[in-house]
mmCIF file of N, CA and C in Angstrom:
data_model
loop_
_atom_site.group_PDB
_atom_site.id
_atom_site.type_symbol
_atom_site.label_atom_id
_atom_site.label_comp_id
_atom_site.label_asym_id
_atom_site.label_seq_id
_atom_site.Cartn_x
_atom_site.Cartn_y
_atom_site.Cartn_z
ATOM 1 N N UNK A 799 -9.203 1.165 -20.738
ATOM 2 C CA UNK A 799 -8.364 2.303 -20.432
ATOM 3 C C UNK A 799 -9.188 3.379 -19.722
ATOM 4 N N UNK A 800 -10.458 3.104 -20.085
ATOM 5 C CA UNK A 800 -11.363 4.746 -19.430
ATOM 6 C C UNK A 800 -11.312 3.993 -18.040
ATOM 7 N N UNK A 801 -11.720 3.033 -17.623
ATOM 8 C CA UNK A 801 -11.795 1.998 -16.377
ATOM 9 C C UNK A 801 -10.767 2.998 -15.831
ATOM 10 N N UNK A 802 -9.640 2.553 -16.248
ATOM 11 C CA UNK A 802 -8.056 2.646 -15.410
ATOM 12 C C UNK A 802 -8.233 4.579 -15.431
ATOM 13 N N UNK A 803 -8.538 5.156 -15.939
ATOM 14 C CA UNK A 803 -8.517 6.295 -16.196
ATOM 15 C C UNK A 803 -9.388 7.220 -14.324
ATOM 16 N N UNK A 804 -10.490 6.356 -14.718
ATOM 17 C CA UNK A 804 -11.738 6.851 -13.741
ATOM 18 C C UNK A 804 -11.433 6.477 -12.402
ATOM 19 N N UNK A 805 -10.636 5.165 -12.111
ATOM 20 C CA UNK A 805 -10.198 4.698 -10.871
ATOM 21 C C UNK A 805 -9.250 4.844 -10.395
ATOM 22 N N UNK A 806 -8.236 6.100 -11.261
ATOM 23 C CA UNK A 806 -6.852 6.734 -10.638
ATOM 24 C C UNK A 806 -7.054 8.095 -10.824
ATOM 25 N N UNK A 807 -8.100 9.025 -10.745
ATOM 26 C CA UNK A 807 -8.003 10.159 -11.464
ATOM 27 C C UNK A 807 -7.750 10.546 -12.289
ATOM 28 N N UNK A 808 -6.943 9.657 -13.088
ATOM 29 C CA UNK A 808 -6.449 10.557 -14.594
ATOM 30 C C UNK A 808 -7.195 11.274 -15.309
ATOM 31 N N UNK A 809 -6.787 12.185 -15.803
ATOM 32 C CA UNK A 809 -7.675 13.512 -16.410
ATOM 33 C C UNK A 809 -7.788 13.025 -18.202
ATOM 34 N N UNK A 810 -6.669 11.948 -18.607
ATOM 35 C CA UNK A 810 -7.055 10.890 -19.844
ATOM 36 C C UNK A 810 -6.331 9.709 -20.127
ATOM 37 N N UNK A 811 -6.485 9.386 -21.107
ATOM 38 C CA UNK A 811 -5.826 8.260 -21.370
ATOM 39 C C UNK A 811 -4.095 8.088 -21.213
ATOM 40 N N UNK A 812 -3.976 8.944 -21.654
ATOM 41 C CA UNK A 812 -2.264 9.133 -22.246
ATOM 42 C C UNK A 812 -1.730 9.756 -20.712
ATOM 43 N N UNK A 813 -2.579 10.322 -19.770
ATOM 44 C CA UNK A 813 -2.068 10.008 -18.456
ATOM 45 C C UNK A 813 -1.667 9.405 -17.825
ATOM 46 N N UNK A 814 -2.687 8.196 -18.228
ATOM 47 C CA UNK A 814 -2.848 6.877 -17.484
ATOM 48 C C UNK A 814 -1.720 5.696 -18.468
ATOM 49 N N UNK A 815 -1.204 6.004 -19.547
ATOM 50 C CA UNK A 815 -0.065 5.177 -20.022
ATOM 51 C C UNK A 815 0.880 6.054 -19.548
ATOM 52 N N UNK A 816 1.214 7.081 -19.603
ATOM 53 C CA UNK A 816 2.608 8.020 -18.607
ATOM 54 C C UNK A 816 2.880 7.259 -17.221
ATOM 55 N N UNK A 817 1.581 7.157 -16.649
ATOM 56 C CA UNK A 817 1.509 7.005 -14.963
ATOM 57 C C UNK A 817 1.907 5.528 -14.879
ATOM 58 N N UNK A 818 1.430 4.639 -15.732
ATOM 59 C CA UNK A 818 2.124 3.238 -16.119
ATOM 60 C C UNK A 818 3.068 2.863 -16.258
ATOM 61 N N UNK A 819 3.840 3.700 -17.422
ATOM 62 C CA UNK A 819 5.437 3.354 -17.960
ATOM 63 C C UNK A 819 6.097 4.026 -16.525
ATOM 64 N N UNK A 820 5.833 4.780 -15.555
ATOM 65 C CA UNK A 820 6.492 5.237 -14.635
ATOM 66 C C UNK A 820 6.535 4.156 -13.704
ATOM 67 N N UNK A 821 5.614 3.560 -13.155
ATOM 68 C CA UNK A 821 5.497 2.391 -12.331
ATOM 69 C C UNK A 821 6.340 0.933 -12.809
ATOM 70 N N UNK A 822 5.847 0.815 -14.115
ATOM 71 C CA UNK A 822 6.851 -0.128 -14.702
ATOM 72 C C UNK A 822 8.240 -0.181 -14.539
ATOM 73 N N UNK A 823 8.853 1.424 -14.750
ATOM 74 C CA UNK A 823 10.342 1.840 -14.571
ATOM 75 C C UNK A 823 10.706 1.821 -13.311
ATOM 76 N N UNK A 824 9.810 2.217 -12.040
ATOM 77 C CA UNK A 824 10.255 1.794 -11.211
ATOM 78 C C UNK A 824 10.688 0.527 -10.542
ATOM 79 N N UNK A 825 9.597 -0.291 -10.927
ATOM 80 C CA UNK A 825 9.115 -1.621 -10.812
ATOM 81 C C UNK A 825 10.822 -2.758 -11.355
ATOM 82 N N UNK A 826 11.465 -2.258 -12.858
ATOM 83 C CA UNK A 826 12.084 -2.338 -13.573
ATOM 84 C C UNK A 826 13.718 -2.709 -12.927
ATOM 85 N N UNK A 827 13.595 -0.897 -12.385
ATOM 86 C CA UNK A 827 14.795 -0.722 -11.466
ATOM 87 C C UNK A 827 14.902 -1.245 -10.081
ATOM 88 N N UNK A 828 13.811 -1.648 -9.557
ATOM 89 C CA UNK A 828 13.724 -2.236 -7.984
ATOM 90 C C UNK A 828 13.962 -3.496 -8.700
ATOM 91 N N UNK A 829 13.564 -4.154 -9.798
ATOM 92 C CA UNK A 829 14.521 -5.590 -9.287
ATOM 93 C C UNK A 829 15.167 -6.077 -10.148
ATOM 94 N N UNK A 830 16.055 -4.883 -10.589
ATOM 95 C CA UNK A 830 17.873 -4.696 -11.252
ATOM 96 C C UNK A 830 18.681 -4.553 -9.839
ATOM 97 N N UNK A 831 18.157 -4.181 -9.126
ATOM 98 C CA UNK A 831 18.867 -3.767 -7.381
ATOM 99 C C UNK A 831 18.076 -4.969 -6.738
ATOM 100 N N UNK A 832 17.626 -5.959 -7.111
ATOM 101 C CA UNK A 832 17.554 -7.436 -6.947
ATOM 102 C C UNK A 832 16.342 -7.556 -5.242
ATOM 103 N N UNK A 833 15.460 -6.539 -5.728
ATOM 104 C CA UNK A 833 13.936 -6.652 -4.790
ATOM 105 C C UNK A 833 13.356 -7.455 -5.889
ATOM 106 N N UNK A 834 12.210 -8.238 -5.046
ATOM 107 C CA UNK A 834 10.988 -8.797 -5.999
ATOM 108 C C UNK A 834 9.591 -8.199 -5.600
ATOM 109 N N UNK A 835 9.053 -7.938 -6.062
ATOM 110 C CA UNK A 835 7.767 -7.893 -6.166
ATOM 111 C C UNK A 835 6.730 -8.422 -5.704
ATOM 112 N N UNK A 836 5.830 -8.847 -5.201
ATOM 113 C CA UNK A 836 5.203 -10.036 -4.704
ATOM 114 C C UNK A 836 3.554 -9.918 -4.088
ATOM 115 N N UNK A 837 2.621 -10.783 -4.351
ATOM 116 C CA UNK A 837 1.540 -10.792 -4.370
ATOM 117 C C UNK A 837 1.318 -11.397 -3.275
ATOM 118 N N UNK A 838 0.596 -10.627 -1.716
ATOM 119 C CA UNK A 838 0.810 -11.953 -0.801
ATOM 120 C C UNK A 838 -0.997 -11.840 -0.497
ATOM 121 N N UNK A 839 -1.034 -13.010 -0.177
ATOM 122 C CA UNK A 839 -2.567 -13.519 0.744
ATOM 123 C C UNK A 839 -2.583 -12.781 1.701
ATOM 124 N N UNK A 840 -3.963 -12.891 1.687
ATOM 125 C CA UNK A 840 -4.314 -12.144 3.567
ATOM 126 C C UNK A 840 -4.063 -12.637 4.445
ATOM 127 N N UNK A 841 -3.156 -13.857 4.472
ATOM 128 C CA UNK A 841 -2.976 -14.715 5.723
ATOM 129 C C UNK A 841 -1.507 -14.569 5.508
ATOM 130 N N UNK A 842 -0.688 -14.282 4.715
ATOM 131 C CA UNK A 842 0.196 -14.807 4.415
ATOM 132 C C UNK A 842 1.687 -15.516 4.257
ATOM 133 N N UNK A 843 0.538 -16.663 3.863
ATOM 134 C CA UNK A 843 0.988 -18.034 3.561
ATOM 135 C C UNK A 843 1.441 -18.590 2.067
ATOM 136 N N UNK A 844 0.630 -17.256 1.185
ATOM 137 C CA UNK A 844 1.321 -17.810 -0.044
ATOM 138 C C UNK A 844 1.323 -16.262 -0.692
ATOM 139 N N UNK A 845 3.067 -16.475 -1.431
ATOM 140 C CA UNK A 845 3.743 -15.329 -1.969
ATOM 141 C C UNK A 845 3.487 -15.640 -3.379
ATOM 142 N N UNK A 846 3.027 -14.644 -4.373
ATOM 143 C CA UNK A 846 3.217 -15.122 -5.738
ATOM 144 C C UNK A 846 3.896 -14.019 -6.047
ATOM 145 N N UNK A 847 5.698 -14.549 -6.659
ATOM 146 C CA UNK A 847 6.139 -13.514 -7.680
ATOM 147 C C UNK A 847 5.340 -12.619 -8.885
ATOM 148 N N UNK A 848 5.254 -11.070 -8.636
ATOM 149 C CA UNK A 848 4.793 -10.524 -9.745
ATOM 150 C C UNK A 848 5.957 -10.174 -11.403
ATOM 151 N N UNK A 849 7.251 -9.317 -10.760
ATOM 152 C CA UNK A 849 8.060 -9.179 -11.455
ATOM 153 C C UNK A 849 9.393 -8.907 -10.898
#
């Protein structure tokens, strides 16, 4: 958590779970409105569903 803390600015922990559950919720609602998510290669040639 200090990792995730130091490599987004967060000023602490409980920032950095706020700043999370926000991304999640977005994440959540983009694919209830039926977007996916997706992990692509640098070439890409291969898509991996995230959520």
């Amino acid at each position: 958590m200090n990792e995730l803390a130091e490599a987004t600015g967060a000023d602490s922990q409980s920032e950095v779970v706020r700043r999370a559950l926000r991304v999640y919720d977005y994440l959540i609602s983009e694919r209830e409105k039926g977007h996916t998510l997706v992990m692509k290669s640098d070439d890409g040639e291969q898509l991996i569903p995230l959520i």
